[in-house]
mmCIF file of C-alpha atoms in Angstrom:
data_model
loop_
_atom_site.group_PDB
_atom_site.id
_atom_site.type_symbol
_atom_site.label_atom_id
_atom_site.label_comp_id
_atom_site.label_asym_id
_atom_site.label_seq_id
_atom_site.Cartn_x
_atom_site.Cartn_y
_atom_site.Cartn_z
ATOM 1 C CA MET A 1172 20.139 79.209 -120.888
ATOM 2 C CA ALA A 1173 18.998 82.555 -121.469
ATOM 3 C CA MET A 1174 15.340 81.947 -122.466
ATOM 4 C CA MET A 1175 12.306 79.774 -121.459
ATOM 5 C CA PRO A 1176 8.896 79.213 -119.925
ATOM 6 C CA LYS A 1177 8.513 79.754 -116.200
ATOM 7 C CA ARG A 1178 5.861 76.728 -116.359
ATOM 8 C CA VAL A 1179 5.383 74.082 -118.678
ATOM 9 C CA LYS A 1180 2.315 71.769 -119.478
ATOM 10 C CA HIS A 1181 4.948 68.928 -120.380
ATOM 11 C CA ARG A 1182 8.776 68.475 -119.869
ATOM 12 C CA LYS A 1183 9.490 67.584 -123.467
ATOM 13 C CA SER A 1184 7.628 67.520 -126.708
ATOM 14 C CA GLN A 1185 7.801 66.175 -129.772
ATOM 15 C CA ARG A 1186 9.922 67.744 -133.017
ATOM 16 C CA GLY A 1187 7.111 68.174 -135.756
ATOM 17 C CA ARG A 1188 7.501 70.170 -138.306
ATOM 18 C CA VAL A 1189 7.118 74.104 -139.177
ATOM 19 C CA ARG A 1190 4.734 74.228 -142.067
ATOM 20 C CA GLY A 1191 2.856 77.244 -143.639
ATOM 21 C CA ASN A 1192 2.949 80.907 -143.353
ATOM 22 C CA ALA A 1193 3.078 83.462 -140.370
ATOM 23 C CA ALA A 1194 -0.886 84.214 -140.538
ATOM 24 C CA ARG A 1195 -0.309 86.833 -137.257
ATOM 25 C CA CYS A 1196 2.640 88.590 -135.623
ATOM 26 C CA ASN A 1197 3.971 89.052 -139.696
ATOM 27 C CA TYR A 1198 3.658 93.354 -138.945
ATOM 28 C CA VAL A 1199 5.610 95.475 -137.127
ATOM 29 C CA ALA A 1200 3.092 95.806 -134.239
ATOM 30 C CA PHE A 1201 5.217 97.762 -131.524
ATOM 31 C CA GLY A 1202 8.200 99.927 -132.675
ATOM 32 C CA GLU A 1203 8.801 101.306 -136.414
ATOM 33 C CA TYR A 1204 11.284 99.126 -137.724
ATOM 34 C CA GLY A 1205 11.513 95.211 -137.955
ATOM 35 C CA LEU A 1206 13.335 92.095 -139.016
ATOM 36 C CA GLN A 1207 11.038 89.441 -140.566
ATOM 37 C CA VAL A 1208 11.854 85.458 -140.960
ATOM 38 C CA LEU A 1209 11.531 84.566 -144.585
ATOM 39 C CA GLU A 1210 12.411 80.573 -144.240
ATOM 40 C CA PRO A 1211 10.673 78.261 -141.113
ATOM 41 C CA SER A 1212 13.317 77.622 -138.464
ATOM 42 C CA TRP A 1213 13.801 76.719 -135.109
ATOM 43 C CA ILE A 1214 15.460 79.764 -133.253
ATOM 44 C CA THR A 1215 17.070 78.965 -129.963
ATOM 45 C CA ALA A 1216 17.110 80.988 -126.863
ATOM 46 C CA ARG A 1217 20.802 81.591 -127.466
ATOM 47 C CA GLN A 1218 20.338 82.811 -131.013
ATOM 48 C CA ILE A 1219 17.615 84.967 -129.545
ATOM 49 C CA GLU A 1220 20.059 86.417 -126.774
ATOM 50 C CA ALA A 1221 22.759 87.176 -128.875
ATOM 51 C CA GLY A 1222 20.300 88.864 -131.395
ATOM 52 C CA ARG A 1223 19.039 90.925 -128.504
ATOM 53 C CA VAL A 1224 22.233 91.228 -127.099
ATOM 54 C CA ALA A 1225 23.677 92.616 -130.826
ATOM 55 C CA ALA A 1226 20.807 95.034 -131.226
ATOM 56 C CA THR A 1227 21.247 96.349 -127.313
ATOM 57 C CA HIS A 1228 25.157 96.487 -127.996
ATOM 58 C CA PHE A 1229 25.128 98.742 -131.210
ATOM 59 C CA LEU A 1230 21.725 101.197 -129.892
ATOM 60 C CA ARG A 1231 23.879 101.895 -126.938
ATOM 61 C CA ARG A 1232 20.502 102.641 -124.729
ATOM 62 C CA GLU A 1233 19.053 105.012 -127.349
ATOM 63 C CA GLY A 1234 15.896 103.680 -128.775
ATOM 64 C CA LYS A 1235 14.087 100.104 -127.470
ATOM 65 C CA VAL A 1236 14.057 97.004 -128.717
ATOM 66 C CA TYR A 1237 11.319 94.355 -129.075
ATOM 67 C CA MET A 1238 11.565 90.649 -129.128
ATOM 68 C CA ARG A 1239 8.364 89.275 -130.614
ATOM 69 C CA ILE A 1240 9.639 85.780 -130.573
ATOM 70 C CA PHE A 1241 9.902 83.893 -127.235
ATOM 71 C CA PRO A 1242 11.324 79.958 -126.784
ATOM 72 C CA HIS A 1243 8.380 77.784 -126.090
ATOM 73 C CA LYS A 1244 9.441 74.694 -127.444
ATOM 74 C CA PRO A 1245 11.990 72.781 -125.407
ATOM 75 C CA VAL A 1246 15.030 70.376 -127.511
ATOM 76 C CA SER A 1247 16.081 67.280 -126.005
ATOM 77 C CA ALA A 1248 18.751 65.054 -126.913
ATOM 78 C CA LYS A 1249 21.179 62.408 -125.528
ATOM 79 C CA PRO A 1250 24.310 62.248 -123.707
ATOM 80 C CA LEU A 1251 27.875 60.949 -125.747
ATOM 81 C CA GLU A 1252 28.437 57.659 -125.834
ATOM 82 C CA THR A 1253 25.019 56.382 -124.534
ATOM 83 C CA ARG A 1254 23.164 53.343 -125.989
ATOM 84 C CA MET A 1255 20.457 53.714 -128.005
ATOM 85 C CA GLY A 1256 16.780 53.221 -126.467
ATOM 86 C CA LYS A 1257 16.314 53.487 -122.670
ATOM 87 C CA GLY A 1258 13.277 56.275 -123.216
ATOM 88 C CA LYS A 1259 13.912 59.927 -124.641
ATOM 89 C CA GLY A 1260 16.489 62.235 -123.414
ATOM 90 C CA GLU A 1261 16.585 65.363 -121.249
ATOM 91 C CA PRO A 1262 15.918 68.739 -122.658
ATOM 92 C CA GLU A 1263 18.896 70.345 -123.633
ATOM 93 C CA PHE A 1264 17.633 74.154 -124.909
ATOM 94 C CA TRP A 1265 14.863 75.463 -125.811
ATOM 95 C CA VAL A 1266 13.854 76.801 -129.169
ATOM 96 C CA ALA A 1267 10.991 79.413 -131.099
ATOM 97 C CA ARG A 1268 9.238 77.964 -134.117
ATOM 98 C CA VAL A 1269 8.998 80.952 -136.210
ATOM 99 C CA ARG A 1270 7.279 80.643 -139.800
ATOM 100 C CA PRO A 1271 8.023 82.543 -143.011
ATOM 101 C CA GLY A 1272 6.807 86.249 -142.718
ATOM 102 C CA GLN A 1273 7.013 86.423 -138.548
ATOM 103 C CA VAL A 1274 8.584 89.327 -137.546
ATOM 104 C CA CYS A 1275 11.230 88.379 -134.930
ATOM 105 C CA PHE A 1276 12.614 91.840 -133.273
ATOM 106 C CA GLU A 1277 11.473 95.650 -133.399
ATOM 107 C CA ILE A 1278 12.991 98.645 -132.973
ATOM 108 C CA GLY A 1279 11.547 101.764 -131.992
ATOM 109 C CA GLY A 1280 12.545 105.241 -131.030
ATOM 110 C CA VAL A 1281 15.627 105.634 -133.658
ATOM 111 C CA GLU A 1282 16.314 106.821 -137.088
ATOM 112 C CA GLU A 1283 15.797 104.541 -139.810
ATOM 113 C CA ASP A 1284 19.693 104.039 -140.886
ATOM 114 C CA ILE A 1285 20.590 103.220 -137.053
ATOM 115 C CA ALA A 1286 17.124 100.720 -136.833
ATOM 116 C CA LYS A 1287 18.476 99.212 -139.963
ATOM 117 C CA GLN A 1288 22.336 98.723 -139.387
ATOM 118 C CA ALA A 1289 21.173 97.180 -135.713
ATOM 119 C CA LEU A 1290 18.704 94.930 -136.878
ATOM 120 C CA LEU A 1291 21.507 94.053 -139.553
ATOM 121 C CA ARG A 1292 23.761 93.022 -136.481
ATOM 122 C CA VAL A 1293 20.861 90.772 -135.318
ATOM 123 C CA ALA A 1294 20.256 89.159 -138.802
ATOM 124 C CA HIS A 1295 23.808 87.830 -138.603
ATOM 125 C CA LYS A 1296 22.906 86.203 -135.204
ATOM 126 C CA MET A 1297 19.419 84.542 -136.634
ATOM 127 C CA PRO A 1298 20.187 80.971 -138.318
ATOM 128 C CA VAL A 1299 17.063 81.976 -140.982
ATOM 129 C CA ARG A 1300 17.118 85.156 -144.157
ATOM 130 C CA CYS A 1301 15.752 87.928 -142.656
ATOM 131 C CA ARG A 1302 14.616 91.354 -144.244
ATOM 132 C CA PHE A 1303 13.948 94.607 -142.957
ATOM 133 C CA VAL A 1304 10.764 96.075 -142.663
ATOM 134 C CA ARG A 1305 9.239 99.189 -141.243
ATOM 135 C CA ARG A 1306 5.608 99.733 -139.750
ATOM 136 C CA ARG A 1307 3.125 99.640 -142.654
ATOM 137 C CA HIS A 1308 0.405 102.399 -141.582
ATOM 138 C CA SER A 1309 -2.680 100.014 -143.652
ATOM 139 C CA LEU A 1310 -6.014 101.962 -143.740
ATOM 140 C CA MET B 1001 -4.526 116.246 -158.351
ATOM 141 C CA SER B 1002 -8.141 114.655 -158.651
ATOM 142 C CA LYS B 1003 -8.890 112.053 -155.564
ATOM 143 C CA ASN B 1004 -11.115 109.633 -157.611
ATOM 144 C CA LEU B 1005 -8.932 107.391 -159.114
ATOM 145 C CA SER B 1006 -10.861 105.890 -162.109
ATOM 146 C CA LEU B 1007 -10.792 101.661 -162.131
ATOM 147 C CA LYS B 1008 -12.682 98.998 -164.210
ATOM 148 C CA ALA B 1009 -13.494 96.198 -162.360
ATOM 149 C CA GLU B 1010 -14.800 92.947 -163.846
ATOM 150 C CA LEU B 1011 -17.543 90.478 -161.574
ATOM 151 C CA ARG B 1012 -15.819 87.567 -160.589
ATOM 152 C CA GLU B 1013 -18.303 84.737 -161.496
ATOM 153 C CA ARG B 1014 -16.913 82.597 -159.599
ATOM 154 C CA THR B 1015 -15.581 82.907 -155.816
ATOM 155 C CA GLY B 1016 -13.690 81.417 -153.857
ATOM 156 C CA SER B 1017 -9.645 80.711 -153.120
ATOM 157 C CA ARG B 1018 -8.199 78.616 -156.061
ATOM 158 C CA GLN B 1019 -10.271 81.530 -158.218
ATOM 159 C CA ALA B 1020 -8.761 84.418 -156.685
ATOM 160 C CA ALA B 1021 -5.227 83.003 -156.826
ATOM 161 C CA ALA B 1022 -5.931 82.360 -160.411
ATOM 162 C CA ALA B 1023 -6.783 85.762 -160.859
ATOM 163 C CA ARG B 1024 -4.034 86.893 -159.139
ATOM 164 C CA LEU B 1025 -1.890 85.026 -161.380
ATOM 165 C CA ARG B 1026 -3.442 87.775 -164.234
ATOM 166 C CA GLY B 1027 -2.079 90.846 -163.244
ATOM 167 C CA ARG B 1028 -5.759 90.897 -161.072
ATOM 168 C CA LEU B 1029 -6.809 92.054 -157.543
ATOM 169 C CA PRO B 1030 -9.946 89.955 -155.587
ATOM 170 C CA ALA B 1031 -12.209 92.965 -154.506
ATOM 171 C CA VAL B 1032 -15.364 93.262 -152.858
ATOM 172 C CA VAL B 1033 -17.862 96.522 -152.981
ATOM 173 C CA TYR B 1034 -20.178 96.411 -150.325
ATOM 174 C CA GLY B 1035 -22.376 99.006 -148.693
ATOM 175 C CA HIS B 1036 -25.736 101.176 -148.963
ATOM 176 C CA LYS B 1037 -28.055 98.048 -148.313
ATOM 177 C CA LYS B 1038 -27.332 96.605 -151.930
ATOM 178 C CA ASP B 1039 -25.884 92.673 -152.669
ATOM 179 C CA ALA B 1040 -22.182 92.550 -152.028
ATOM 180 C CA LEU B 1041 -20.204 92.276 -155.258
ATOM 181 C CA ALA B 1042 -17.341 90.294 -155.999
ATOM 182 C CA VAL B 1043 -14.872 91.955 -158.753
ATOM 183 C CA SER B 1044 -11.106 92.244 -159.341
ATOM 184 C CA ILE B 1045 -9.451 95.068 -160.528
ATOM 185 C CA ASP B 1046 -6.270 95.980 -162.130
ATOM 186 C CA ALA B 1047 -2.911 94.579 -159.196
ATOM 187 C CA HIS B 1048 -1.068 97.470 -160.802
ATOM 188 C CA ASP B 1049 -3.341 100.345 -161.153
ATOM 189 C CA PHE B 1050 -4.960 100.180 -158.153
ATOM 190 C CA ALA B 1051 -1.311 99.930 -155.985
ATOM 191 C CA GLU B 1052 0.109 102.704 -157.979
ATOM 192 C CA GLY B 1053 -3.339 104.629 -157.001
ATOM 193 C CA LEU B 1054 -2.733 103.209 -153.254
ATOM 194 C CA HIS B 1055 0.767 104.585 -153.560
ATOM 195 C CA HIS B 1056 -0.117 107.976 -154.843
ATOM 196 C CA GLY B 1057 -2.523 108.551 -151.563
ATOM 197 C CA HIS B 1058 -5.952 108.042 -152.997
ATOM 198 C CA ARG B 1059 -8.935 107.048 -150.779
ATOM 199 C CA LEU B 1060 -11.553 107.368 -153.128
ATOM 200 C CA LEU B 1061 -12.470 105.173 -156.863
ATOM 201 C CA ASP B 1062 -14.777 105.569 -159.896
ATOM 202 C CA LEU B 1063 -15.187 102.049 -160.132
ATOM 203 C CA LYS B 1064 -16.972 100.945 -163.294
ATOM 204 C CA VAL B 1065 -18.889 97.743 -162.974
ATOM 205 C CA GLY B 1066 -20.834 96.609 -165.471
ATOM 206 C CA GLY B 1067 -22.962 99.403 -167.156
ATOM 207 C CA THR B 1068 -22.217 101.400 -164.112
ATOM 208 C CA THR B 1069 -19.787 103.630 -162.409
ATOM 209 C CA GLU B 1070 -20.223 103.591 -158.421
ATOM 210 C CA THR B 1071 -18.304 106.080 -155.452
ATOM 211 C CA VAL B 1072 -16.306 103.775 -153.162
ATOM 212 C CA LEU B 1073 -14.087 104.341 -150.192
ATOM 213 C CA ILE B 1074 -11.240 101.747 -150.207
ATOM 214 C CA LYS B 1075 -11.672 100.413 -146.419
ATOM 215 C CA ASP B 1076 -9.350 97.128 -145.680
ATOM 216 C CA LEU B 1077 -6.255 96.436 -147.473
ATOM 217 C CA GLN B 1078 -5.023 92.307 -147.199
ATOM 218 C CA TYR B 1079 -1.750 91.533 -147.680
ATOM 219 C CA ASP B 1080 -0.017 88.565 -148.261
ATOM 220 C CA HIS B 1081 1.941 86.788 -145.658
ATOM 221 C CA LEU B 1082 5.090 88.818 -145.935
ATOM 222 C CA GLY B 1083 3.603 92.025 -146.351
ATOM 223 C CA ARG B 1084 4.717 92.713 -149.553
ATOM 224 C CA ASP B 1085 1.628 92.127 -151.979
ATOM 225 C CA LEU B 1086 -2.170 93.067 -151.630
ATOM 226 C CA VAL B 1087 -4.216 89.976 -151.743
ATOM 227 C CA HIS B 1088 -7.674 91.025 -151.411
ATOM 228 C CA VAL B 1089 -9.110 94.970 -150.884
ATOM 229 C CA ASP B 1090 -13.010 95.767 -149.566
ATOM 230 C CA LEU B 1091 -14.577 98.457 -151.407
ATOM 231 C CA GLN B 1092 -16.745 100.572 -149.831
ATOM 232 C CA ARG B 1093 -19.958 102.172 -151.851
ATOM 233 C CA VAL B 1094 -20.244 105.950 -150.804
ATOM 234 C CA ASP B 1095 -22.005 108.690 -151.632
ATOM 235 C CA VAL B 1096 -19.391 112.116 -151.930
ATOM 236 C CA THR B 1097 -22.170 114.146 -149.314
ATOM 237 C CA GLU B 1098 -22.059 111.745 -146.687
ATOM 238 C CA LEU B 1099 -19.802 111.125 -143.857
ATOM 239 C CA VAL B 1100 -17.569 108.141 -143.281
ATOM 240 C CA ARG B 1101 -15.617 106.852 -140.493
ATOM 241 C CA VAL B 1102 -12.221 106.047 -141.740
ATOM 242 C CA VAL B 1103 -8.810 105.526 -140.363
ATOM 243 C CA VAL B 1104 -5.716 108.147 -140.899
ATOM 244 C CA PRO B 1105 -2.385 107.225 -140.300
ATOM 245 C CA ILE B 1106 -0.644 109.871 -137.655
ATOM 246 C CA GLU B 1107 2.665 111.549 -138.535
ATOM 247 C CA LEU B 1108 4.880 112.787 -135.508
ATOM 248 C CA LYS B 1109 6.476 116.514 -136.388
ATOM 249 C CA GLY B 1110 9.226 117.772 -134.413
ATOM 250 C CA THR B 1111 11.498 116.294 -131.725
ATOM 251 C CA ALA B 1112 10.072 116.060 -128.324
ATOM 252 C CA GLU B 1113 11.592 118.129 -125.068
ATOM 253 C CA GLY B 1114 12.213 114.981 -123.307
ATOM 254 C CA THR B 1115 14.489 113.001 -126.131
ATOM 255 C CA HIS B 1116 17.033 115.924 -125.067
ATOM 256 C CA HIS B 1117 17.059 114.587 -121.501
ATOM 257 C CA GLY B 1118 17.709 110.908 -122.364
ATOM 258 C CA GLY B 1119 14.259 110.086 -123.070
ATOM 259 C CA ILE B 1120 12.805 108.214 -126.046
ATOM 260 C CA ILE B 1121 9.232 108.741 -127.632
ATOM 261 C CA GLU B 1122 7.418 105.554 -128.273
ATOM 262 C CA GLU B 1123 4.350 105.623 -130.647
ATOM 263 C CA HIS B 1124 1.593 103.397 -128.834
ATOM 264 C CA VAL B 1125 -0.768 104.054 -131.507
ATOM 265 C CA ASP B 1126 -0.270 104.735 -135.109
ATOM 266 C CA ARG B 1127 -3.508 105.810 -136.453
ATOM 267 C CA LEU B 1128 -6.692 107.494 -135.544
ATOM 268 C CA GLU B 1129 -10.564 106.994 -136.226
ATOM 269 C CA VAL B 1130 -12.375 110.120 -137.354
ATOM 270 C CA GLU B 1131 -15.133 110.951 -139.235
ATOM 271 C CA CYS B 1132 -15.272 113.158 -141.934
ATOM 272 C CA SER B 1133 -16.464 113.819 -145.556
ATOM 273 C CA VAL B 1134 -15.489 111.575 -148.139
ATOM 274 C CA THR B 1135 -14.086 114.321 -150.213
ATOM 275 C CA ASP B 1136 -11.836 115.802 -147.449
ATOM 276 C CA ILE B 1137 -10.462 112.499 -146.061
ATOM 277 C CA PRO B 1138 -6.805 113.894 -145.092
ATOM 278 C CA GLU B 1139 -3.520 111.601 -145.632
ATOM 279 C CA SER B 1140 -2.293 111.908 -142.109
ATOM 280 C CA ILE B 1141 -2.653 114.102 -138.920
ATOM 281 C CA ALA B 1142 0.550 115.989 -137.875
ATOM 282 C CA VAL B 1143 0.850 115.347 -134.442
ATOM 283 C CA SER B 1144 3.147 117.709 -132.497
ATOM 284 C CA VAL B 1145 5.140 116.179 -130.139
ATOM 285 C CA LYS B 1146 7.620 118.730 -129.628
ATOM 286 C CA ASP B 1147 6.125 120.168 -125.761
ATOM 287 C CA VAL B 1148 6.634 116.278 -124.565
ATOM 288 C CA LYS B 1149 8.660 115.551 -121.972
ATOM 289 C CA VAL B 1150 10.191 112.932 -119.588
ATOM 290 C CA GLY B 1151 7.414 110.954 -118.340
ATOM 291 C CA ASP B 1152 4.832 112.385 -120.338
ATOM 292 C CA ALA B 1153 2.117 111.119 -122.392
ATOM 293 C CA LEU B 1154 0.421 112.702 -125.277
ATOM 294 C CA HIS B 1155 -3.305 111.730 -126.076
ATOM 295 C CA ALA B 1156 -6.308 111.849 -129.183
ATOM 296 C CA GLY B 1157 -7.713 114.411 -127.682
ATOM 297 C CA GLN B 1158 -5.066 116.818 -127.364
ATOM 298 C CA VAL B 1159 -4.054 116.417 -131.484
ATOM 299 C CA ALA B 1160 -5.344 119.169 -133.277
ATOM 300 C CA LEU B 1161 -7.199 118.029 -135.625
ATOM 301 C CA PRO B 1162 -8.292 119.556 -139.400
ATOM 302 C CA ALA B 1163 -11.544 121.808 -139.946
ATOM 303 C CA GLY B 1164 -14.503 119.311 -140.813
ATOM 304 C CA ILE B 1165 -12.897 115.961 -139.222
ATOM 305 C CA LYS B 1166 -14.230 114.968 -135.931
ATOM 306 C CA LEU B 1167 -12.246 112.384 -133.512
ATOM 307 C CA VAL B 1168 -14.051 109.111 -133.218
ATOM 308 C CA SER B 1169 -10.832 107.085 -131.047
ATOM 309 C CA SER B 1170 -11.366 107.848 -127.318
ATOM 310 C CA PRO B 1171 -10.000 111.273 -126.340
ATOM 311 C CA GLU B 1172 -7.972 109.474 -123.700
ATOM 312 C CA LEU B 1173 -6.288 107.313 -126.062
ATOM 313 C CA VAL B 1174 -2.759 107.147 -125.499
ATOM 314 C CA LEU B 1175 -1.071 107.988 -128.752
ATOM 315 C CA VAL B 1176 2.828 108.707 -127.343
ATOM 316 C CA THR B 1177 4.859 108.849 -124.442
ATOM 317 C CA CYS B 1178 8.248 109.559 -123.303
ATOM 318 C CA HIS B 1179 10.222 108.234 -121.230
ATOM 319 C CA LEU B 1180 14.083 106.749 -120.101
ATOM 320 C CA VAL B 1181 15.394 103.903 -121.027
ATOM 321 C CA ALA B 1182 15.618 101.455 -118.545
ATOM 322 C CA ALA B 1183 19.331 99.721 -118.269
ATOM 323 C CA ALA B 1184 19.345 96.567 -120.456
ATOM 324 C CA LYS B 1185 20.018 93.173 -118.785
ATOM 325 C CA THR B 1186 23.640 91.920 -119.332
ATOM 326 C CA ALA B 1187 23.656 87.827 -120.769
ATOM 327 C CA GLU B 1188 25.562 87.301 -117.112
ATOM 328 C CA GLN B 1189 22.028 89.124 -115.688
ATOM 329 C CA ALA B 1190 20.055 87.169 -117.607
ATOM 330 C CA GLU B 1191 21.421 83.689 -117.315
ATOM 331 C CA GLU B 1192 21.527 84.215 -113.137
ATOM 332 C CA GLU B 1193 17.849 85.445 -113.231
ATOM 333 C CA ALA B 1194 16.735 82.437 -115.278
ATOM 334 C CA PRO B 1195 15.620 79.309 -113.915
ATOM 335 C CA ALA B 1196 17.539 75.957 -114.651
ATOM 336 C CA ALA B 1197 14.637 73.949 -115.404
ATOM 337 C CA PRO B 1198 10.954 75.062 -115.855
ATOM 338 C CA GLU B 1199 8.301 74.122 -113.164
ATOM 339 C CA VAL B 1200 5.817 71.142 -114.562
ATOM 340 C CA ILE B 1201 2.843 72.484 -113.809
ATOM 341 C CA GLY B 1202 0.763 69.579 -111.716
ATOM 342 C CA GLU B 1203 4.133 67.408 -111.682
ATOM 343 C CA ALA B 1204 4.646 68.612 -107.419
ATOM 344 C CA GLU B 1205 0.716 67.415 -106.893
ATOM 345 C CA ARG B 1206 0.825 64.375 -108.822
ATOM 346 C CA ALA B 1207 4.314 63.512 -106.830
ATOM 347 C CA ALA B 1208 2.608 63.805 -103.492
ATOM 348 C CA ARG B 1209 -0.250 61.788 -104.572
ATOM 349 C CA ALA B 1210 1.742 58.977 -105.654
ATOM 350 C CA ALA B 1211 3.503 59.076 -102.113
ATOM 351 C CA GLN B 1212 0.371 58.970 -100.286
ATOM 352 C CA GLN B 1213 -0.565 56.346 -102.251
ATOM 353 C CA ALA B 1214 2.845 54.535 -101.544
ATOM 354 C CA GLU B 1215 2.275 54.796 -97.712
ATOM 355 C CA GLN B 1216 -1.497 53.720 -97.625
ATOM 356 C CA GLY B 1217 -0.002 50.427 -99.883
#
């Protein structure tokens, strides 16, 4: 497993639902270009890691990649060929809950077309529709 | 090009999120006008005209509300969750002679010297707060990064501001740094460093307490 919290309050969590839109973390804050999620979803630690590897491999030590999401939520599963009952399964993997509007990856220090190509590769690793966004110079 | 955009505003008699949403559906943009120790006014303006004016760099508006015309400054903008559409705008009453504090975006100019030696430019802040006359608000402030070497930082105090503009942000505010890119971790390295399972807060104490109770019992 690539990313997971170092310390947690509870080992297992209920599934819950991803409702609403991102009210924060919905703008490019660190880099100049970003990848914005357009659907509510869970993004697994493996998918985040795959995105990071895809971007850093494409950029070849140029620019900087920022990850704006972290897999805080444990997802448990029961082993194969196990009868139902006997309690909740053990945590299998970790996911980040994302809402529409969340910026999941950012890139800084490179030209726009390079950032676009890198983030397109990241978008292919994501389980949701994403769009390329630029930093907005607000008032 | 005149910097003042003329817009007609309608008073919003009924306020609230539902009314605001209905106004947006009609192509109106909810706004509030305040300042100069007068009552705040809830108004709506034409969303398309306003967006067009904003796109062309207008910061000052001549707003016709009822029978009067007020000069207002675009103080704040609110966007939807995707950052696509404007949902609300704050307008501050101003006099053309007064000084105002505004946030102006910075524009990096030139190629940093450090980038020729393997460094990258990292932009920490993309705007500066400045004080200037209402009529002299710059669209952006050009910041030259030519002399930035690897390990250097460019502070707000080092920026050459146009005449008549005073810096309000802290002069020690770091705008840009140039540094070498650290080698990214490979997937294998990241996997080796990651613990098998996270520590559960308080679990060790609970286990110790349970063991102590079992001994006593």
